Coordinates of C-alpha atoms and ligand atoms in Angstrom, one line a residue:
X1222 CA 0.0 0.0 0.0
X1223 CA 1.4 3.5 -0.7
X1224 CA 0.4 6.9 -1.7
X1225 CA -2.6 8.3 -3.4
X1226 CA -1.6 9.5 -6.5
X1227 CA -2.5 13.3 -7.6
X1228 CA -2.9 14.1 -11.5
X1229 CA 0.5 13.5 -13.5
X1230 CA 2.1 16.6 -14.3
X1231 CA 5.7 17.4 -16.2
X1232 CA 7.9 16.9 -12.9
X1233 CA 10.4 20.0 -12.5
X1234 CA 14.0 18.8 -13.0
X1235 CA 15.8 17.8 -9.4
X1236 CA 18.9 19.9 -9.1
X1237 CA 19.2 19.4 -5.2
X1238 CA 17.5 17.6 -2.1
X1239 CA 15.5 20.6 -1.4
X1240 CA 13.8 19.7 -4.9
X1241 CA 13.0 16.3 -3.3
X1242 CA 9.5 15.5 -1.9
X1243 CA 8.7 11.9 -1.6
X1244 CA 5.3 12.5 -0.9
X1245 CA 4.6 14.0 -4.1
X1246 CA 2.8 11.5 -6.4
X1247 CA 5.2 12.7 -9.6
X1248 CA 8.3 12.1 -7.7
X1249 CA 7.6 7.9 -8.5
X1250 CA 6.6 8.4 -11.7
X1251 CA 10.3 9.9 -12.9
X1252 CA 12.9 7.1 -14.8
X1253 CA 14.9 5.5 -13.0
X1254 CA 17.5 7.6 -13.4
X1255 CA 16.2 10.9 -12.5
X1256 CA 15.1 8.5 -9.0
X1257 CA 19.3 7.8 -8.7
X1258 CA 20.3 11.2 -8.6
X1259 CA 17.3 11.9 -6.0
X1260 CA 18.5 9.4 -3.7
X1261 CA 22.4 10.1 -4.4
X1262 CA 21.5 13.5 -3.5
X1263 CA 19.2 12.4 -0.4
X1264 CA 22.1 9.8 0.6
X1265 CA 24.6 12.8 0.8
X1266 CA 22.6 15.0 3.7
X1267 CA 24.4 15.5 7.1
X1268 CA 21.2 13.6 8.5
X1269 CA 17.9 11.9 6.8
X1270 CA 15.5 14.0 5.2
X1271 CA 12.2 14.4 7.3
X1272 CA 8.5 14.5 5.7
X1273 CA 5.5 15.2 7.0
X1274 CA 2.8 12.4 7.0
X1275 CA 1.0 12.5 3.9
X1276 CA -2.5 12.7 2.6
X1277 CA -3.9 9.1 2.1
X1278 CA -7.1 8.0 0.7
X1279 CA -7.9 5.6 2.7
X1280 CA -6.4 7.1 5.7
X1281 CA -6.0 9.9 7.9
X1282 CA -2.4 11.5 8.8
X1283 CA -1.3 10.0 12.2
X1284 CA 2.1 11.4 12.8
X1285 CA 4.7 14.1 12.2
X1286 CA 5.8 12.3 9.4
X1287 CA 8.8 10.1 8.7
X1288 CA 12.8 10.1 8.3
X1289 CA 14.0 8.8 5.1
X1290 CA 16.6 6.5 5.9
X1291 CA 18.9 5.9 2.3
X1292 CA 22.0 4.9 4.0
X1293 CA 22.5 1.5 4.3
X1294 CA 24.3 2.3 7.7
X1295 CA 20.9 3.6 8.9
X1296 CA 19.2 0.7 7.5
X1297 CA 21.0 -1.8 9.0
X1298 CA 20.9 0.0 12.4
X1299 CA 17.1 0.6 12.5
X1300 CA 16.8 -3.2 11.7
X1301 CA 18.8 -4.6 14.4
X1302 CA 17.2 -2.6 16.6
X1303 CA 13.2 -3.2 16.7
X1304 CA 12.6 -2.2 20.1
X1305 CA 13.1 1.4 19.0
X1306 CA 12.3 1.0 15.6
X1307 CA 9.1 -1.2 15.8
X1308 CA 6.5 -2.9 13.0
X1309 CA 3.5 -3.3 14.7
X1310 CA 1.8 -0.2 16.3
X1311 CA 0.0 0.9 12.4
X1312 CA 2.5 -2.0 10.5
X1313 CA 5.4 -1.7 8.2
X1314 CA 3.8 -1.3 4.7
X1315 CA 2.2 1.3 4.7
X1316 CA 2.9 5.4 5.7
X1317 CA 0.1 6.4 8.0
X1318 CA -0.9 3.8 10.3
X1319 CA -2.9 1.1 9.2
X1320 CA -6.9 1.3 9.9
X1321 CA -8.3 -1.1 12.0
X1322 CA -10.8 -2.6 9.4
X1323 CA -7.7 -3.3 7.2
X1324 CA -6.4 -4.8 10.2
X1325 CA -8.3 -8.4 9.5
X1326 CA -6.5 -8.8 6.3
X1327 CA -3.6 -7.1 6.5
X1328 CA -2.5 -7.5 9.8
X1329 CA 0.1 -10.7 9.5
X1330 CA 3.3 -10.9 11.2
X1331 CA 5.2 -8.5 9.1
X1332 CA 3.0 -5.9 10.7
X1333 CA 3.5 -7.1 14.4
X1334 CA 6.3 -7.2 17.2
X1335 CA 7.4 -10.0 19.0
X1336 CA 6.3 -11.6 20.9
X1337 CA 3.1 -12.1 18.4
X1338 CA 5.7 -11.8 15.6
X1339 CA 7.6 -14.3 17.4
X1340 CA 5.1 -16.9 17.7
X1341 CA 3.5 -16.3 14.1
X1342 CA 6.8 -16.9 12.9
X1343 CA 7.7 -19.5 14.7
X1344 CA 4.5 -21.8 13.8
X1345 CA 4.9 -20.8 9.8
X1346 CA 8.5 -21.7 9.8
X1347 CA 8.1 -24.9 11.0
X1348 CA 5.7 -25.5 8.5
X1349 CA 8.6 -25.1 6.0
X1350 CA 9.8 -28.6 6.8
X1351 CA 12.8 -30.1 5.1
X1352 CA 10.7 -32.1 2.9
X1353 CA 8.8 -29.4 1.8
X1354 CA 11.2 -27.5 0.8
X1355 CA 12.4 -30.1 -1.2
X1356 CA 9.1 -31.0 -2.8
X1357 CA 9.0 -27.1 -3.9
X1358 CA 12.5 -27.4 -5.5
X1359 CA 10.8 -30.2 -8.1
X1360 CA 8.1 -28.3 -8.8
X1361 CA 10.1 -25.0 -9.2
X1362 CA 12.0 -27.0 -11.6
X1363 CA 8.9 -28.6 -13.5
X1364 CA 7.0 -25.0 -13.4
X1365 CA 9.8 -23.5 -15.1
X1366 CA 10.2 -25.7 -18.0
X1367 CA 6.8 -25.5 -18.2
X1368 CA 6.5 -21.9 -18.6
X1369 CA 9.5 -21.6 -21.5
X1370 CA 7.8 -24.9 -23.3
X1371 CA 4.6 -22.1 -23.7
X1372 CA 6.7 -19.3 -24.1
X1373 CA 8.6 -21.2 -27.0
X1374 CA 5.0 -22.2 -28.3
X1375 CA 3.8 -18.2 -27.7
X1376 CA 6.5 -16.8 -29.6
X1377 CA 8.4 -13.5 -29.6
X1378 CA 6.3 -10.3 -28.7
X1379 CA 4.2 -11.5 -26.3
X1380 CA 4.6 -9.7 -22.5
X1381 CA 7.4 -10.9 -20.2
X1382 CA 5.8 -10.3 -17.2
X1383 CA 2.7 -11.8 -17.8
X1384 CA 3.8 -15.0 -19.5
X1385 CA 7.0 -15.6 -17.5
X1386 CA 7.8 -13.6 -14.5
X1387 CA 4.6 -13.7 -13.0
X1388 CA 3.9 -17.9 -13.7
X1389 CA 6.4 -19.5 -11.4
X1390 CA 6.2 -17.4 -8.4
X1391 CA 2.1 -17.6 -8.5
X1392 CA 2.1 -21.3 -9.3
X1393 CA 4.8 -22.3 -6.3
X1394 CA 2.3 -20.1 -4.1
X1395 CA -0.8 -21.7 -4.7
X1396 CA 1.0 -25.1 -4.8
X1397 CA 2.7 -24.7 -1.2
X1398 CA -0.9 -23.5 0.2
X1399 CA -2.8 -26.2 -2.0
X1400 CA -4.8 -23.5 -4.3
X1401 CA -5.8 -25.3 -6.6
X1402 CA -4.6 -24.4 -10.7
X1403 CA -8.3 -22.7 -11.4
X1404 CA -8.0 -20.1 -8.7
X1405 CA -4.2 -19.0 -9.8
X1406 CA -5.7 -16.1 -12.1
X1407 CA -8.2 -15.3 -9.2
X1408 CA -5.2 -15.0 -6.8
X1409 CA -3.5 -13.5 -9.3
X1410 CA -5.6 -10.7 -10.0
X1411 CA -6.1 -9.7 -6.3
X1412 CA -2.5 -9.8 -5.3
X1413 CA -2.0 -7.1 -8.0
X1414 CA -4.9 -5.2 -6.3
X1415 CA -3.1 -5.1 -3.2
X1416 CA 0.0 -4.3 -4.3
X1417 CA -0.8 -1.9 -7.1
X1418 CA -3.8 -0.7 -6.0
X1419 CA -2.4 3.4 -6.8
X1420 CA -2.1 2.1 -10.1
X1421 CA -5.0 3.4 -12.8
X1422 CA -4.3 -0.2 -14.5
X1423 CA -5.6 -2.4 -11.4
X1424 CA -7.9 0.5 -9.4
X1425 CA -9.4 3.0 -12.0
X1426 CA -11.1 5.2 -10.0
X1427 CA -8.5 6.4 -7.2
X1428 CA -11.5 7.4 -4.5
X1429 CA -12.0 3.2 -4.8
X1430 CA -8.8 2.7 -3.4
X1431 CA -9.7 1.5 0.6
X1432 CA -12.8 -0.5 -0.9
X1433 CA -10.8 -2.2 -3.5
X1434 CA -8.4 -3.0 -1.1
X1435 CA -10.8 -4.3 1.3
X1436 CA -12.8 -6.6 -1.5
X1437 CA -9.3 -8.3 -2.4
X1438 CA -8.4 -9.0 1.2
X1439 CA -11.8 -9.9 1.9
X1440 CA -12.1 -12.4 -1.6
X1441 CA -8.5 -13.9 -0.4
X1442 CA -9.4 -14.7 2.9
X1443 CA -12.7 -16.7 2.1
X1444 CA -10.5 -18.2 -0.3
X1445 CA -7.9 -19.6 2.1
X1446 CA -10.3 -20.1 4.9
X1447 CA -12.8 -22.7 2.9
X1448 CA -9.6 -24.5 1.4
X1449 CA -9.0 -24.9 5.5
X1450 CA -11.9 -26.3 6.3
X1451 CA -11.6 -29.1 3.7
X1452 CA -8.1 -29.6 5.4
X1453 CA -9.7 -29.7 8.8
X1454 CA -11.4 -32.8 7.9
X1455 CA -9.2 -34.2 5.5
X1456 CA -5.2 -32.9 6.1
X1457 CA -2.8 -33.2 3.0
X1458 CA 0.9 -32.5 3.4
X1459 CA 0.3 -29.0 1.8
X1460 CA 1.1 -25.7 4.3
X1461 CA -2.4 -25.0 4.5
X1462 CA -2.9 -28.1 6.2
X1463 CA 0.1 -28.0 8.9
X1464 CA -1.3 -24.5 9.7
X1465 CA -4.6 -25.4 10.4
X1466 CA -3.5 -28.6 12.2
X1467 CA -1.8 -28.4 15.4
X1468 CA 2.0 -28.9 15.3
X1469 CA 4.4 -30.8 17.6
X1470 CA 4.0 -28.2 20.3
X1471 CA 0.4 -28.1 19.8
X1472 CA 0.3 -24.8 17.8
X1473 CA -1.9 -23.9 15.2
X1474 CA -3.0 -20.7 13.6
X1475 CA -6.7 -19.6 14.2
X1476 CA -8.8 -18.6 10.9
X1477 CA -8.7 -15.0 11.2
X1478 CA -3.9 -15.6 11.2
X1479 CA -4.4 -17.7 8.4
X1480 CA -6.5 -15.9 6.2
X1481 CA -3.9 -12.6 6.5
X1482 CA -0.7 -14.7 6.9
X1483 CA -1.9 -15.9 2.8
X1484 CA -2.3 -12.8 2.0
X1485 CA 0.6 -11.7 3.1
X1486 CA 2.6 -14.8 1.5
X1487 CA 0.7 -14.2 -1.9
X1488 CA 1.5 -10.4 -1.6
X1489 CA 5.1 -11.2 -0.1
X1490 CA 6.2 -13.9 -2.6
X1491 CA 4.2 -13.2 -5.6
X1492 CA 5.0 -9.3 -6.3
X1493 CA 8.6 -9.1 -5.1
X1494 CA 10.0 -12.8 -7.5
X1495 CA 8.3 -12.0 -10.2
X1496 CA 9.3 -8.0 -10.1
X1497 CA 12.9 -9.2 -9.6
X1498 CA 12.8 -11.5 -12.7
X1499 CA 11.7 -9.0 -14.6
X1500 CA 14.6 -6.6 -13.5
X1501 CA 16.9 -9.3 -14.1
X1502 CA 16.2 -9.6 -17.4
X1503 CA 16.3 -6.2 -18.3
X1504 CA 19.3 -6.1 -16.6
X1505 CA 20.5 -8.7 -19.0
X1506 CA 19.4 -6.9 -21.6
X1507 CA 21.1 -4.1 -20.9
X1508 CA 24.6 -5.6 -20.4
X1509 CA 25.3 -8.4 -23.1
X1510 CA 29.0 -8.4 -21.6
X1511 CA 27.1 -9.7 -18.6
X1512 CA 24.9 -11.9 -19.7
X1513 CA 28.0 -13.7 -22.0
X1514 CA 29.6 -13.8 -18.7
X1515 CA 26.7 -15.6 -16.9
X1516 CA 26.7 -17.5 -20.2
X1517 CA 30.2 -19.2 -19.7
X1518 CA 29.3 -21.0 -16.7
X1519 CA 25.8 -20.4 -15.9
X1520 CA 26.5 -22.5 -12.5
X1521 CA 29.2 -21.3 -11.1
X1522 CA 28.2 -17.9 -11.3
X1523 CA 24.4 -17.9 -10.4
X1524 CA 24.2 -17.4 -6.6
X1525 CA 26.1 -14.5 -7.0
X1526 CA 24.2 -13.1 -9.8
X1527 CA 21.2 -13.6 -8.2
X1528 CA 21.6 -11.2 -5.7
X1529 CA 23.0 -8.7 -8.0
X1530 CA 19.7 -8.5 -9.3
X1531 CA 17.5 -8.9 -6.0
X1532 CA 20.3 -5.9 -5.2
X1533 CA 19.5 -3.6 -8.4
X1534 CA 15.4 -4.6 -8.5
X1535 CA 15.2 -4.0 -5.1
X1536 CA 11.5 -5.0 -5.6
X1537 CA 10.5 -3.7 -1.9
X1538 CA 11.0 -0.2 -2.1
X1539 CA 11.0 0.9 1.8
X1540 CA 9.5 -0.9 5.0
X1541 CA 8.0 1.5 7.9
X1542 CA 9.4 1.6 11.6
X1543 CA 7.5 3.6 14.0
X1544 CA 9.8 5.3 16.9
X1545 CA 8.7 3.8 20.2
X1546 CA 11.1 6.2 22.5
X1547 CA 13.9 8.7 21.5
X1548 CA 16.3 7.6 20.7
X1549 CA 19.7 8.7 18.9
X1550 CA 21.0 6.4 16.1
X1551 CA 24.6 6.9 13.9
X1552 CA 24.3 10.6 15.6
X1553 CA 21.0 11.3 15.0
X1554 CA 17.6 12.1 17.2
X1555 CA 14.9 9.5 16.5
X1556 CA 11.9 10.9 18.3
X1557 CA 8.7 8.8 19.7
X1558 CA 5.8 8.3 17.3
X1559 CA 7.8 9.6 14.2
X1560 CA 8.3 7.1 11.7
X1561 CA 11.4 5.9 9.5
X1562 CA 11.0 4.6 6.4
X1563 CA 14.0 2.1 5.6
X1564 CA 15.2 3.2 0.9
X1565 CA 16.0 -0.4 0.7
X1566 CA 16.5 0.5 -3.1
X1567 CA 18.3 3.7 -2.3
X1568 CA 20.6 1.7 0.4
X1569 CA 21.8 -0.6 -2.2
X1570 CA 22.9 2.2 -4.1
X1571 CA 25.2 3.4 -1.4
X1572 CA 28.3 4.2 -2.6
X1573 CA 29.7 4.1 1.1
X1574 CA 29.2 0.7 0.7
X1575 CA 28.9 -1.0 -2.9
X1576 CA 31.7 -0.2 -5.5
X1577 CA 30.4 1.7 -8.8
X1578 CA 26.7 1.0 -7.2
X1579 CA 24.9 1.5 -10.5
X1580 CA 26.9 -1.3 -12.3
X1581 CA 25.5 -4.1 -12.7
X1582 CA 28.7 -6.4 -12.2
X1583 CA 27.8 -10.7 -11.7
X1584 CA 30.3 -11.3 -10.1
X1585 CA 30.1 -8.5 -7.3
X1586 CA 31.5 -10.2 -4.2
X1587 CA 31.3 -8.6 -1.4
X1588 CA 27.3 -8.0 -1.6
X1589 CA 25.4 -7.0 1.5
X1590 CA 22.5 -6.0 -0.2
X1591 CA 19.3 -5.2 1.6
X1592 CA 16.8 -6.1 -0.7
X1593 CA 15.6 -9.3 1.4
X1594 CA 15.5 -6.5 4.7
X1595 CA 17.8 -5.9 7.1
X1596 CA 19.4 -8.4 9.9
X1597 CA 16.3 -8.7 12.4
X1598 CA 13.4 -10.3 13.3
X1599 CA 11.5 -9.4 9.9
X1600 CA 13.9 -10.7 7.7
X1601 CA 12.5 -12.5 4.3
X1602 CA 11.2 -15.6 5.4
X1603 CA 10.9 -16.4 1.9
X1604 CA 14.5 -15.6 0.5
X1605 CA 15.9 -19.1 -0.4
X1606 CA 12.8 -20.1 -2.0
X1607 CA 12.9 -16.9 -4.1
X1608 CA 16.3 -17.7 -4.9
X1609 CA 15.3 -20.7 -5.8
X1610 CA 13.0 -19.4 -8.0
X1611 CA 15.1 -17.0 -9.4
X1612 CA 17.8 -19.5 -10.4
X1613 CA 15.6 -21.9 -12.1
X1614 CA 13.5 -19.4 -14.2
X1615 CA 17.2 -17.8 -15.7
X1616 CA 18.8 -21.2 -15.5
X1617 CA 16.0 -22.1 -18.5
X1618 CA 15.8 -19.1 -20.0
X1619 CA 19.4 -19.0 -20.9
X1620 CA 19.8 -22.6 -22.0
X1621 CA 16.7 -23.0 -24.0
X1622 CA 16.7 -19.0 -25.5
X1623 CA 19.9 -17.8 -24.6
X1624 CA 18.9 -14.6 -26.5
X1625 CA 16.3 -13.6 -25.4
X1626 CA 15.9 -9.7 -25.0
X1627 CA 13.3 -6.9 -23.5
X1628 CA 11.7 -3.8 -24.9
X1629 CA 11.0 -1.0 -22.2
X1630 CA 9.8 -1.9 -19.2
X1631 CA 5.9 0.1 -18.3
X1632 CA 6.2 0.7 -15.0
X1633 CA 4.3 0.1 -12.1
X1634 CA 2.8 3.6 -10.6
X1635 CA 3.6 2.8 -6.4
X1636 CA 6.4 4.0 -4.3
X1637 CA 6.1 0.8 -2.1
X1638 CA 7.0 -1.8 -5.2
X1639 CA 9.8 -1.5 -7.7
X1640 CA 7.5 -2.9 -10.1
X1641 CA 7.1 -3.5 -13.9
X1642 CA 3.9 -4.2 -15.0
X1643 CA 4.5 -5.1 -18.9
X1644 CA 7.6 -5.7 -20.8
X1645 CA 7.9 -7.1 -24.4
X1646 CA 10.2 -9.6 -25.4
X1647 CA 12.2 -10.7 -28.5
X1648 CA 14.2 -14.0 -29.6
Ligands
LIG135 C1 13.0 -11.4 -4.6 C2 12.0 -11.8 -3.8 C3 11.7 -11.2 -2.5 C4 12.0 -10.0 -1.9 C5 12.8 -8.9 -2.6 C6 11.5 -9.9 -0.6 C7 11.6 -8.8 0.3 C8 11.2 -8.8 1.6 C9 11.6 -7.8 2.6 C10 12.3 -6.5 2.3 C11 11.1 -8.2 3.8 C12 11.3 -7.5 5.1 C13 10.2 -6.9 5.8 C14 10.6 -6.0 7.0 O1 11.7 -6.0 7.4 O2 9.7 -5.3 7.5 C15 10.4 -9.5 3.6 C16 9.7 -10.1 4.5 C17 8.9 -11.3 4.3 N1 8.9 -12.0 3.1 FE1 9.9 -11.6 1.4 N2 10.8 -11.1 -0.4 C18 10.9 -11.9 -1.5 C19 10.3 -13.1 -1.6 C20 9.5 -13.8 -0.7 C21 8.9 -15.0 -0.9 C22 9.0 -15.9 -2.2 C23 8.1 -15.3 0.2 C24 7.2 -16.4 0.5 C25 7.2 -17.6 0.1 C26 8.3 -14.2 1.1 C27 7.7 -14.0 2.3 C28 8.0 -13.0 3.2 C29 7.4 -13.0 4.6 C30 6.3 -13.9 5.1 C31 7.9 -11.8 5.2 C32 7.6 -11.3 6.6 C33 8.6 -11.9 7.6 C34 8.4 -11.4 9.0 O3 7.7 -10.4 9.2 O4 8.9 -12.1 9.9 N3 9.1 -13.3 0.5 N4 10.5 -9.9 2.2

């Protein structure tokens, strides 16, 4: 969730930080490269630049407003440090704190604190058994040459996103929680509700937002929450069944944590793997010597081009903290009940840090990108499955259409997600 847009207009050109305001609508709506310079510029401040709360659709201001933190010094700080810099208290994904109604559907461990966090996240974790990871790994494999046996069969011109990018992530998804195949689109076409709802694309009329938001959650949770009753009675060896069936230690999760903790998985896992295989291959794209590179030993090299790409897509554009005392941090005042919103895309262009940030270089080693969150409590649950995912889909691709290029992407209109919606492609 994120801003409500205003009407597009031509964006004055940023000559420096003063010229930057994240709350305005336009700001996200720049290239990519206009948004470097902004955060270069943003990075190099004495201390984080401060905005007030802005005006949401859906909800009312309910703070000073936030510090944008674009170093990845401060990000890593704020992260370790979630007594101070806390996810609960109005949640992490969104600016204003989020109403209660939303609460139902939204409210899943990546908007709570321990110990709630702690014990959501214990019960899901242990639901990611050994064996079940394994079982994924097949079908990631499977999926995959699934999805370039149609894309072979499509031909060139069709959309990237839309035929590849977004198939594996959706279908590993819906096969870990047992959804069945004639839901996917269903799922599908909620999860880009929730996460794009400032889009025109996926909410046309902006004063729909909070109701369209609501009907997705709503739709996703009924969803979920019948597929749990069949398991009730009759348990598989999916996740939705260990959820809804007690574990060793007798936990479970009741129906209202279920239905949010899918959405948050479909939102979590869906969005963020496909948005970074799309990156990634623009990114390819963009640098044949890379892509040759990758070529030569497509094994070798793959872990550490994977998170090249999860560092340059950044598809999670910033997490909220809310400020639960004051508090000073790498020589700056924190104060209680302002909010910090954590640039994960900015931090992984710090040049304190990365080397020639905005090249995109395979083989970069060191890598402590941020793009899975910083070290704490909240960080991805999800990361070695998306890297699983990641590997396979670009593993196939560049065995079975090693030259396979994008057009420009069409990006997604949200300052929360680094997202491209559409995105030709040619072989
Ligand atoms: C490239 C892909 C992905 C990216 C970039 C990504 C990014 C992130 C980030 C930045 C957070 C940190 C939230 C915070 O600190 O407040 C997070 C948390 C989370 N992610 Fe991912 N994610 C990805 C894939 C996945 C997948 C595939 C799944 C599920 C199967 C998943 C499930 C989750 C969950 C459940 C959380 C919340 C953890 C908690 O609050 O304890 N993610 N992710």
């Amino acid at each position: 969730m994120t801003t409500q847009p205003t009407e597009p207009a031509a964006p004055a050109p940023i000559t420096s930080a003063a010229d930057i305001d994240l709350n305005d609508w336009n700001f996200w709506g720049r290239p990519d490269a206009e948004r470097e310079h902004a955060f270069r510029l943003l990075r190099d401040l004495d201390k984080p630049a401060f905005f007030p709360e802005p005006e949401f659709g859906f909800a009312a201001a309910t703070g000073p407003g936030y510090h944008a933190l674009v170093r990845h010094a401060d990000i890593l700080e704020a992260s370790r440090n979630p007594e101070v810099f806390c996810s609960g208290d109005g949640g992490a994904t969104n600016i204003p704190d989020l109403p209660a109604e939303f609460a139902e559907y939204f409210g899943s461990m990546i908007n709570m604190d321990d110990p709630r966090h702690a014990r959501l996240r214990r019960i899901v974790s242990r639901a990611f058994t050994p064996r079940m990871i394994k079982q994924f790994e097949s079908d990631v494999d499977a999926a995959a040459t699934r999805i370039v046996d149609e894309l072979l069969e499509t031909g060139p011109g069709c959309d990237f996103v839309t035929e590849v990018a977004a198939k594996l992530p959706l279908k590993i998804i819906c096969d870990m929680m047992g959804i069945p195949e004639k839901d996917y689109r269903f799922v599908f076409d909620r999860s880009n509700i929730v996460l794009g709802a400032t889009d025109p694309e996926y909410v046309s009329d902006r004063e729909d937002i909070a109701h369209a938001l609501l009907t997705a959650g709503m739709e996703l949770q009924q969803l979920v929450q019948d597929l749990a009753a069949l398991r009730m009675k009759t348990p598989t060896d999916d996740l939705t069944s260990s959820l809804v069936n007690a574990n060793i230690d007798g936990e479970r999760l009741t129906a209202q944590e279920l239905g949010s903790f899918f959405i948050l998985l479909v939102v979590a896992g869906n969005e963020t793997t496909r948005n970074a295989i799309s990156h990634g291959m623009r990114l390819l794209t963009l640098n044949p010597d890379q892509r040759r590179l990758w070529l030569e030993d497509f094994e070798g090299r793959a872990p550490r081009a994977i998170e090249e790409i999860v560092r340059l897509a950044a598809p999670v554009n910033y997490m909220r903290r809310k400020v639960t005392r004051d508090h000073e941090m790498n020589g700056n005042l924190y104060r209680e009940g302002e909010k910090v919103l954590l640039y994960y895309w900015a931090a992984n262009r710090d040049e304190r840090v990365f080397d020639d940030p905005l090249r995109f270089d395979i083989r970069r080693d060191p890598n402590p990108h941020v793009g899975f969150g910083g070290p704490g409590p909240h960080f991805c649950l999800g990361a070695h499955l998306a890297r699983r995912e990641i590997t396979v889909m670009f593993r196939e691709l560049m065995r079975r259409i090693p030259q396979i290029e994008t057009g420009e992407p069409e990006r997604l209109l949200s300052s929360f997600i680094n997202g491209i919606k559409h995105m030709t492609c040619d072989f």
